[in-house]
XYZ file of C-alpha atoms in Angstrom:
235
model
C 105.858 75.873 107.614
C 108.149 73.679 110.144
C 108.914 70.186 108.877
C 108.192 67.821 111.811
C 110.741 65.510 110.846
C 113.644 68.317 111.352
C 111.810 68.752 115.054
C 111.396 65.338 116.040
C 115.384 64.614 115.230
C 116.858 67.644 116.953
C 114.513 66.451 119.864
C 116.023 62.613 119.567
C 119.802 63.892 119.116
C 119.224 66.321 122.329
C 117.363 63.809 124.515
C 119.952 61.142 123.325
C 123.209 62.980 124.199
C 125.099 60.965 126.651
C 122.211 58.134 126.882
C 119.458 60.633 128.427
C 116.659 58.875 127.174
C 114.174 58.144 124.123
C 111.297 59.768 123.705
C 108.748 57.650 121.787
C 106.583 58.956 118.418
C 103.775 58.806 120.786
C 105.076 61.335 123.348
C 106.691 63.095 120.264
C 103.370 63.954 119.248
C 101.845 64.353 122.457
C 104.408 66.933 123.319
C 104.921 68.453 119.457
C 100.582 69.302 119.413
C 100.645 71.157 123.230
C 104.457 73.392 122.634
C 102.428 74.573 119.042
C 99.269 75.489 120.737
C 101.245 77.060 123.457
C 103.166 79.349 121.078
C 100.206 79.697 118.716
C 98.393 81.272 121.826
C 101.417 83.059 122.566
C 100.886 84.623 119.506
C 97.921 86.969 120.698
C 99.534 87.765 124.411
C 102.318 89.365 122.354
C 99.540 90.962 119.491
C 97.603 92.470 122.793
C 100.822 93.489 123.884
C 102.291 95.601 120.385
C 98.660 97.333 119.837
C 99.177 98.623 123.709
C 102.050 100.439 123.206
C 102.739 103.685 122.063
C 102.273 103.463 118.309
C 105.488 105.788 117.853
C 108.258 103.534 119.010
C 108.553 101.752 115.317
C 109.817 98.879 116.611
C 106.897 97.818 118.591
C 105.010 98.447 115.158
C 107.422 95.716 113.410
C 106.739 93.211 115.899
C 102.940 93.577 115.396
C 103.286 93.230 111.734
C 105.472 90.066 112.450
C 102.756 88.630 114.631
C 100.306 89.336 112.479
C 102.435 87.797 109.362
C 102.537 84.821 111.726
C 99.135 84.204 112.142
C 98.144 84.432 108.512
C 98.074 80.877 107.619
C 95.268 80.590 110.514
C 93.296 83.428 109.171
C 89.447 82.792 107.470
C 87.033 84.494 106.366
C 83.334 82.915 106.108
C 79.711 84.223 106.032
C 77.245 83.325 108.355
C 73.210 83.554 108.163
C 71.213 84.909 111.143
C 68.148 83.666 111.461
C 65.137 85.750 112.819
C 65.836 84.464 115.953
C 69.007 86.019 116.070
C 70.585 82.229 116.499
C 73.729 82.411 113.761
C 73.922 79.229 111.901
C 76.909 78.364 110.147
C 79.063 74.938 109.773
C 82.232 77.307 110.836
C 84.462 75.535 114.579
C 83.367 78.425 116.180
C 84.146 76.491 119.601
C 87.817 76.659 118.519
C 87.766 79.806 116.470
C 88.873 83.643 117.380
C 86.944 85.702 116.022
C 88.563 89.113 114.514
C 85.167 91.160 113.456
C 82.262 90.682 112.310
C 80.375 92.905 109.622
C 76.827 92.442 108.389
C 76.993 92.445 104.364
C 74.305 94.600 103.362
C 75.183 97.544 105.476
C 78.566 97.141 105.855
C 77.583 97.719 109.211
C 79.933 96.252 112.457
C 78.965 93.734 114.859
C 80.005 94.424 118.732
C 80.769 91.263 120.792
C 79.585 91.316 124.416
C 79.811 89.900 127.793
C 76.581 88.026 128.697
C 77.114 88.756 131.997
C 76.502 92.939 131.161
C 73.750 91.421 128.634
C 70.773 92.193 130.572
C 72.212 95.741 131.453
C 72.884 96.915 127.524
C 69.258 95.250 126.267
C 67.548 96.973 128.922
C 69.106 100.287 128.617
C 68.293 103.024 126.263
C 71.045 104.159 125.369
C 73.371 101.219 124.882
C 70.317 99.164 123.603
C 71.515 97.814 120.180
C 69.919 98.292 117.144
C 69.951 97.387 113.327
C 73.376 99.743 112.764
C 74.879 99.179 115.923
C 73.977 95.268 116.661
C 75.999 92.896 119.661
C 76.533 89.501 119.557
C 76.746 86.816 122.550
C 78.340 83.439 122.314
C 76.231 81.010 124.277
C 76.553 78.249 126.538
C 76.724 75.998 123.486
C 79.112 78.292 121.743
C 76.797 78.932 119.986
C 76.555 83.383 118.926
C 73.098 85.276 119.509
C 72.642 89.035 117.432
C 70.405 91.195 118.762
C 68.662 92.880 117.165
C 67.540 89.924 115.596
C 66.979 90.352 111.332
C 64.028 91.088 110.345
C 64.594 90.245 107.117
C 66.883 87.764 104.584
C 68.322 90.945 102.983
C 69.947 91.652 106.555
C 70.863 88.345 107.869
C 74.102 87.654 106.413
C 76.825 88.152 107.744
C 80.856 88.751 106.794
C 82.845 86.615 109.397
C 86.985 86.864 110.060
C 88.894 84.870 111.618
C 91.733 82.399 113.026
C 91.284 78.855 113.395
C 93.192 76.647 115.636
C 96.471 74.675 114.104
C 96.148 71.381 112.688
C 97.730 68.881 115.163
C 100.847 67.911 114.089
C 101.792 63.814 113.078
C 105.047 62.234 113.095
C 103.854 59.299 110.953
C 106.357 56.287 111.489
C 106.631 52.723 110.085
C 108.031 49.918 111.986
C 111.235 47.933 110.163
C 112.026 45.223 112.863
C 112.267 47.538 115.872
C 112.959 50.304 114.558
C 110.294 53.273 114.133
C 111.379 54.491 110.338
C 110.000 58.331 109.407
C 106.874 58.036 107.050
C 106.697 60.901 104.945
C 103.187 60.164 103.248
C 101.246 60.610 106.839
C 103.252 63.136 108.371
C 101.347 66.573 108.826
C 104.121 69.099 109.823
C 103.825 72.325 111.994
C 101.465 75.207 110.865
C 104.110 77.499 112.370
C 106.195 79.979 110.718
C 109.188 78.215 109.927
C 111.107 80.812 112.210
C 109.020 78.753 115.251
C 111.318 75.791 114.547
C 113.844 76.162 117.229
C 110.742 77.248 119.831
C 109.412 74.088 119.357
C 112.445 71.975 119.589
C 112.829 74.302 123.373
C 109.442 73.617 124.237
C 109.334 69.638 123.370
C 112.721 69.496 125.110
C 111.082 70.928 127.802
C 108.570 68.415 128.138
C 110.887 65.492 127.066
C 113.003 66.523 130.230
C 109.969 65.032 132.557
C 109.130 62.031 130.611
C 112.688 60.868 130.896
C 113.410 62.687 133.983
C 116.010 64.343 133.086
C 116.310 67.558 134.987
C 118.740 68.796 132.248
C 117.004 68.178 129.727
C 114.231 69.889 131.226
C 116.778 73.479 132.280
C 118.029 73.539 128.855
C 114.721 73.596 127.345
C 113.435 76.218 129.632
C 116.397 78.276 129.447
C 116.014 78.456 125.453
C 112.729 79.143 125.623
C 113.291 82.330 128.286
C 115.949 83.551 125.659
C 113.333 83.377 122.728
C 110.812 85.750 124.523
C 113.543 88.325 125.937
C 114.354 88.327 122.629
C 111.212 88.901 120.748
C 109.970 91.536 123.861
C 114.014 93.519 123.059
């Protein structure tokens, strides 16, 4: 986990160098949330690239394991209850979840996600039509899951789901002493990212800060650092 105050102090130090400008806590918190989400979303792109590369390349396997390790804090398991109409009933925030797998608890058969645009063809084709051992699901416009076919009994309506959740929004909390904002550790929310992402966060927030304080060199410095980090990750 990355300590949010460490990142904020580094960003302030770099922005204040040669009186370039000041990033307020409010601005920093907005940038911090955006930077964390960008890094998180990039994990899945890296994971996809690592999985599509030849397995004989050990460095790529190492890269995949490294990304999966960084995703561990976001991993969750839960149980879904599916109605006899095929609709999933759950408290899981599916609109912000990345589903890894869904498996029937009683039969251990997986459920496969399909695109809404393909659903009509799949249901109408005898070769692809789903059944109780080969179920499918779609995500509807309300971000609900719809299973095909629907369970026929309560013995068949429970499913295990593995998924990743979105990172918690980071927050640098403060109290005002005079006109100075002092860090309030008790109200702060640290980044959920792996500690190795601290410099990546600083670089991304620095790039966003450069736009706010209208300092192209600050923005360019952050962008350059991000590019170097990407090269290291892909090497």
